[in-house]
Amino acid sequence: MNAPRFAAAILLSTAFMAAGCGHPQARAAGDTTVTLEYGGLQRQYIVHYPANRPQGLLPAVLAFHGGGGNAENMAGSFGFDKASDADGFIAVYPNGYEKSWNDGRGDDTNASAANIDDVGFVAAVIDRIIANDSVDPTRVYATGMSNGGMFTEDLGCRLSGKLAAIAPVAGPLPQADVSACTPTHSLPVLEIHGTSDPIVPYGGGVVRVTSGHHGAGSSPVLSVDATQQLWREKNSCDAATTTTLPQRTDDGTTVTVQSSDCANGAEVELYSIAEGGHTWPDGPQYLPQVIVGKVTHQFDATDVIWQFFAQFHA
């Protein structure tokens, strides 16, 4: 990214790190905003119940917004409410601390700089939805984009006992989290990332715009390939096989899928989007391509993530 474009990206960091800014849809009448006191703070999350709610215990998908964003952004932009209504799971949208998550990168996010116990907060949210919302404790899943994706990776490392699978988008594992990455069971992982992401480098390194105090990052993330290798090692996986998705439209992107079979029926997958940007596949082009890169329309990330999750129980 050249200097003027990079400067523009910094100026607009709050906007695009919201991961789906623009025009969130109105909340459904039956949605609930819950306040939960945790760590001396009043934390909140939104719960969306599926239309024509099925009987019995339901799966739950926790979806984490990007840095600079909030729960409403995440709920309104990426279609998890629609998937919830169609497939009968509960969608949960937690709100970060000062629009960010403690993903382990120190001053690179407001929550990390303040040493907020976000892992503990999410554990408390999961306990609450199991107790109050008829959630199946063996079918709780986590996904997120950007800072929310990196935080999802960290949850897989540190909260695997409460999760059946994770799916980070545009968010490799921060290097600072590697030593504490000790999942307690084989954890299915689906990762989605564009090779031309101008914000969170596919090849690893510092995140070029953050929600922290200094605008640009200083704490590096692993490369996508290194993150995949870490999860294959943690899950005792076979060698990955690679396929190419058929072209659905001529949008300048192509998608390859790497998939590994792992111990205890787990899988590790990567959707690698050639020429894809810091965007949600089949989601909005929330800022111009010169700032955030291309949105691929070769697949719908929300549908792919749910179909991946639906295979697995903890």
Coordinates of C-alpha atoms in Angstrom, one line a residue:
M1 CA 0.0 0.0 0.0
N2 CA 1.5 3.4 -1.0
A3 CA 1.9 6.2 1.5
P4 CA -1.3 8.2 0.6
R5 CA -3.4 5.1 0.7
F6 CA -1.9 4.0 3.9
A7 CA -2.5 7.4 5.5
A8 CA -6.1 7.2 4.3
A9 CA -6.4 3.8 5.9
I10 CA -5.2 5.1 9.2
L11 CA -7.6 8.0 9.1
L12 CA -10.4 5.5 8.4
S13 CA -9.2 2.8 10.7
T14 CA -12.2 3.1 13.0
A15 CA -14.6 2.7 10.1
F16 CA -13.1 -0.3 8.4
M17 CA -11.9 -2.1 11.5
A18 CA -15.6 -2.1 12.4
A19 CA -15.7 -5.1 10.0
G20 CA -18.9 -4.4 8.3
C21 CA -19.6 -0.7 8.9
G22 CA -22.1 1.0 6.6
H23 CA -25.8 0.3 7.2
P24 CA -26.5 -2.4 9.8
Q25 CA -30.0 -3.9 9.5
A26 CA -32.6 -3.1 12.1
R27 CA -32.5 -5.5 15.0
A28 CA -35.2 -8.2 15.1
A29 CA -38.0 -7.5 17.6
G30 CA -37.2 -10.6 19.6
D31 CA -33.5 -9.9 20.0
T32 CA -32.2 -9.3 23.5
T33 CA -29.3 -7.1 24.7
V34 CA -27.9 -8.6 27.9
T35 CA -25.7 -6.7 30.4
L36 CA -23.3 -8.9 32.3
E37 CA -21.0 -7.5 35.1
Y38 CA -17.6 -9.1 34.7
G39 CA -14.2 -7.9 35.9
G40 CA -15.7 -4.8 37.4
L41 CA -17.2 -3.7 34.1
Q42 CA -20.7 -3.7 32.7
R43 CA -20.3 -5.8 29.5
Q44 CA -23.0 -6.4 26.9
Y45 CA -23.9 -8.9 24.2
I46 CA -26.8 -9.3 21.8
V47 CA -28.7 -12.6 21.5
H48 CA -30.6 -13.4 18.3
Y49 CA -33.0 -16.3 18.6
P50 CA -34.0 -18.1 15.4
A51 CA -37.3 -17.5 13.8
N52 CA -39.7 -20.4 14.5
R53 CA -37.4 -21.5 17.3
P54 CA -37.0 -25.3 17.4
Q55 CA -37.6 -27.3 20.6
G56 CA -34.7 -28.6 22.7
L57 CA -31.2 -27.4 23.1
L58 CA -29.8 -25.3 20.3
P59 CA -26.3 -24.6 18.9
A60 CA -24.9 -21.1 19.4
V61 CA -22.5 -19.1 17.3
L62 CA -20.5 -16.3 19.0
A63 CA -19.5 -13.7 16.4
F64 CA -16.8 -11.2 17.4
H65 CA -16.6 -7.7 15.7
G66 CA -13.4 -6.2 14.5
G67 CA -11.4 -3.4 16.2
G68 CA -13.4 -0.1 16.1
G69 CA -16.6 -2.0 15.7
N70 CA -19.4 -3.2 17.9
A71 CA -22.0 -6.0 18.3
E72 CA -24.5 -4.1 16.1
N73 CA -22.0 -3.9 13.2
M74 CA -21.3 -7.6 13.4
A75 CA -25.0 -8.5 13.7
G76 CA -26.1 -6.2 10.9
S77 CA -23.5 -6.8 8.2
F78 CA -22.6 -10.5 7.7
G79 CA -25.8 -12.4 7.7
F80 CA -25.6 -14.6 10.8
D81 CA -29.2 -13.6 11.8
K82 CA -30.4 -14.9 8.5
A83 CA -28.5 -18.1 8.9
S84 CA -29.8 -18.5 12.4
D85 CA -33.3 -18.2 11.2
A86 CA -32.7 -20.7 8.4
D87 CA -30.7 -23.3 10.3
G88 CA -32.0 -23.0 13.9
F89 CA -29.0 -21.8 15.9
I90 CA -28.7 -18.9 18.3
A91 CA -26.4 -16.0 17.2
V92 CA -24.6 -14.2 19.9
Y93 CA -22.7 -10.9 19.4
P94 CA -20.6 -9.7 22.3
N95 CA -19.4 -6.2 22.6
G96 CA -15.7 -5.6 23.1
Y97 CA -14.0 -3.2 25.5
E98 CA -13.6 0.3 23.9
K99 CA -14.5 -1.4 20.5
S100 CA -11.7 -3.9 20.7
W101 CA -10.7 -7.4 22.0
N102 CA -7.7 -8.4 24.1
D103 CA -6.2 -10.8 21.5
G104 CA -2.7 -10.7 23.2
R105 CA -1.1 -7.9 21.1
G106 CA -0.5 -5.5 24.0
D107 CA -0.9 -1.8 23.0
D108 CA -2.1 -2.8 19.5
T109 CA -5.7 -2.9 20.9
N110 CA -7.4 -0.9 23.6
A111 CA -8.5 -4.0 25.4
S112 CA -5.1 -5.6 25.3
A113 CA -3.4 -2.4 26.5
A114 CA -5.9 -2.4 29.5
N115 CA -5.3 -6.1 30.1
I116 CA -9.0 -6.8 29.9
D117 CA -9.9 -10.4 30.7
D118 CA -11.9 -11.0 27.5
V119 CA -11.4 -14.8 27.7
G120 CA -13.0 -14.8 31.1
F121 CA -15.8 -12.6 29.8
V122 CA -16.6 -14.9 26.9
A123 CA -16.5 -17.9 29.3
A124 CA -19.1 -16.1 31.4
V125 CA -21.2 -15.4 28.4
I126 CA -21.1 -19.0 27.3
D127 CA -22.1 -20.1 30.8
R128 CA -25.0 -17.6 30.8
I129 CA -26.4 -18.6 27.4
I130 CA -26.2 -22.3 28.4
A131 CA -28.1 -21.5 31.6
N132 CA -30.7 -19.1 30.2
D133 CA -31.1 -19.6 26.5
S134 CA -31.4 -23.4 26.0
V135 CA -27.9 -23.6 24.4
D136 CA -26.3 -27.0 23.9
P137 CA -22.9 -26.9 25.7
T138 CA -21.4 -29.3 23.2
R139 CA -22.3 -27.0 20.2
V140 CA -20.9 -23.6 21.0
Y141 CA -18.8 -22.1 18.2
A142 CA -16.8 -18.9 17.7
T143 CA -16.0 -16.8 14.7
G144 CA -14.9 -13.2 14.1
M145 CA -13.1 -10.8 11.7
S146 CA -9.8 -9.0 12.0
N147 CA -9.2 -8.2 15.7
G148 CA -12.3 -10.4 16.4
G149 CA -10.7 -13.1 14.2
M150 CA -7.4 -13.0 16.1
F151 CA -9.3 -13.1 19.4
T152 CA -11.2 -16.1 18.1
E153 CA -7.8 -17.8 17.5
D154 CA -6.8 -17.0 21.1
L155 CA -10.1 -18.4 22.4
G156 CA -9.3 -21.6 20.5
C157 CA -6.0 -21.8 22.4
R158 CA -7.3 -20.8 25.8
L159 CA -11.0 -21.6 26.0
S160 CA -11.2 -24.8 23.9
G161 CA -13.0 -26.6 26.7
K162 CA -16.1 -24.5 26.0
L163 CA -15.9 -24.5 22.2
A164 CA -16.7 -27.1 19.6
A165 CA -15.0 -25.3 16.6
I166 CA -13.6 -21.9 15.6
A167 CA -13.6 -19.9 12.3
P168 CA -11.4 -16.8 12.2
V169 CA -11.6 -14.5 9.2
A170 CA -8.7 -12.2 8.4
G171 CA -7.2 -12.9 11.7
P172 CA -4.1 -15.2 12.2
L173 CA -2.9 -16.1 15.6
P174 CA -0.8 -13.3 17.3
Q175 CA 2.8 -14.5 18.0
A176 CA 2.4 -13.5 21.6
D177 CA -0.3 -16.2 22.0
V178 CA 1.7 -19.1 20.8
S179 CA 3.2 -20.2 24.1
A180 CA -0.2 -20.2 25.8
C181 CA -1.9 -22.1 23.0
T182 CA -2.8 -25.3 24.8
P183 CA -6.2 -26.6 23.5
T184 CA -7.6 -29.3 25.7
H185 CA -9.1 -31.4 22.8
S186 CA -8.9 -31.7 19.1
L187 CA -10.4 -28.4 17.9
P188 CA -11.8 -28.0 14.4
V189 CA -10.5 -24.8 12.8
L190 CA -11.6 -23.0 9.6
E191 CA -9.5 -20.1 8.6
I192 CA -10.4 -17.6 5.8
H193 CA -7.9 -15.0 4.6
G194 CA -7.2 -12.9 1.5
T195 CA -3.7 -13.0 0.0
S196 CA -3.8 -9.3 -0.7
D197 CA -5.1 -8.2 2.7
P198 CA -3.6 -4.7 3.1
I199 CA -4.3 -4.6 6.9
V200 CA -3.5 -8.0 8.4
P201 CA -0.7 -9.4 6.3
Y202 CA -1.2 -12.9 4.9
G203 CA 2.5 -13.5 5.3
G204 CA 2.5 -12.4 8.9
G205 CA 4.1 -9.4 10.7
V206 CA 2.6 -6.3 12.3
V207 CA -1.0 -5.3 11.7
R208 CA -0.9 -2.2 9.7
V209 CA -3.8 -0.4 11.3
T210 CA -5.1 -1.2 14.8
S211 CA -7.6 0.1 17.3
G212 CA -4.9 0.8 19.8
H213 CA -3.3 3.9 21.0
H214 CA -0.8 4.4 18.2
G215 CA -2.7 3.6 15.0
A216 CA -0.2 1.1 13.6
G217 CA 0.8 -2.2 15.2
S218 CA 4.0 -3.3 16.9
S219 CA 3.1 -6.9 18.0
P220 CA 3.3 -9.3 15.0
V221 CA 0.9 -12.0 14.0
L222 CA 1.9 -15.4 12.5
S223 CA 1.5 -15.9 8.8
V224 CA -1.6 -17.7 7.7
D225 CA 0.5 -20.7 6.7
A226 CA 2.2 -20.8 10.1
T227 CA -1.1 -20.5 11.9
Q228 CA -2.5 -23.4 9.9
Q229 CA 0.6 -25.4 10.7
L230 CA 0.2 -24.7 14.4
W231 CA -3.4 -26.0 14.4
R232 CA -2.4 -29.1 12.3
E233 CA 0.2 -29.9 14.9
K234 CA -2.1 -29.2 17.9
N235 CA -4.7 -31.4 16.3
S236 CA -2.4 -34.2 15.1
C237 CA -3.6 -33.8 11.5
D238 CA -2.7 -35.5 8.3
A239 CA -1.0 -33.6 5.4
A240 CA -3.3 -31.0 3.8
T241 CA -5.0 -31.6 0.5
T242 CA -5.7 -28.6 -1.8
T243 CA -8.6 -28.0 -4.1
T244 CA -9.8 -25.0 -6.1
L245 CA -13.3 -23.7 -5.8
P246 CA -15.2 -23.4 -9.2
Q247 CA -15.5 -19.8 -10.4
R248 CA -18.9 -18.5 -9.4
T249 CA -18.3 -15.0 -10.9
D250 CA -15.6 -13.0 -12.6
D251 CA -14.5 -10.7 -9.7
G252 CA -10.8 -11.0 -10.0
T253 CA -10.4 -13.5 -7.2
T254 CA -9.9 -17.2 -7.0
V255 CA -10.2 -19.5 -3.9
T256 CA -8.2 -22.6 -2.9
V257 CA -9.2 -24.8 0.0
Q258 CA -6.6 -26.7 2.0
S259 CA -8.1 -29.4 4.2
S260 CA -6.6 -31.7 6.8
D261 CA -8.2 -34.6 8.6
C262 CA -7.2 -34.6 12.3
A263 CA -7.4 -36.7 15.4
N264 CA -10.8 -37.5 16.9
G265 CA -12.7 -36.5 13.8
A266 CA -11.5 -32.8 13.8
E267 CA -10.6 -30.9 10.6
V268 CA -8.3 -27.9 9.9
E269 CA -9.3 -25.9 6.8
L270 CA -8.1 -22.8 5.0
Y271 CA -10.0 -20.8 2.4
S272 CA -7.2 -18.8 0.8
I273 CA -8.5 -16.0 -1.5
A274 CA -6.1 -15.0 -4.2
E275 CA -6.3 -11.2 -4.6
G276 CA -8.8 -11.0 -1.7
G277 CA -8.6 -8.1 0.7
H278 CA -9.5 -7.3 4.4
T279 CA -13.1 -8.2 3.7
W280 CA -15.8 -10.8 4.5
P281 CA -16.4 -13.1 1.5
D282 CA -19.8 -12.2 -0.1
G283 CA -20.1 -9.4 2.4
P284 CA -20.2 -5.6 1.8
Q285 CA -17.5 -3.6 0.0
Y286 CA -17.6 -1.4 3.1
L287 CA -14.7 0.9 1.9
P288 CA -13.1 1.3 -1.5
Q289 CA -10.8 -1.4 -2.8
V290 CA -7.9 1.0 -2.6
I291 CA -8.3 1.0 1.1
V292 CA -9.4 -2.5 2.1
G293 CA -9.0 -4.6 -1.0
K294 CA -11.5 -6.8 -2.9
V295 CA -14.5 -8.7 -1.6
T296 CA -14.6 -12.1 -3.1
H297 CA -18.0 -13.4 -4.3
Q298 CA -16.8 -16.9 -5.0
F299 CA -18.4 -18.2 -1.7
D300 CA -20.5 -16.9 1.2
A301 CA -18.3 -17.0 4.3
T302 CA -21.3 -17.1 6.7
D303 CA -22.8 -20.1 5.0
V304 CA -19.4 -21.9 4.7
I305 CA -18.7 -21.2 8.4
W306 CA -22.0 -22.5 9.6
Q307 CA -21.8 -25.7 7.4
F308 CA -18.3 -26.3 8.9
F309 CA -19.5 -25.7 12.5
A310 CA -22.6 -27.9 12.0
Q311 CA -20.4 -31.0 11.6
F312 CA -18.9 -30.9 15.1
H313 CA -19.8 -31.4 18.7
A314 CA -17.4 -30.9 21.6

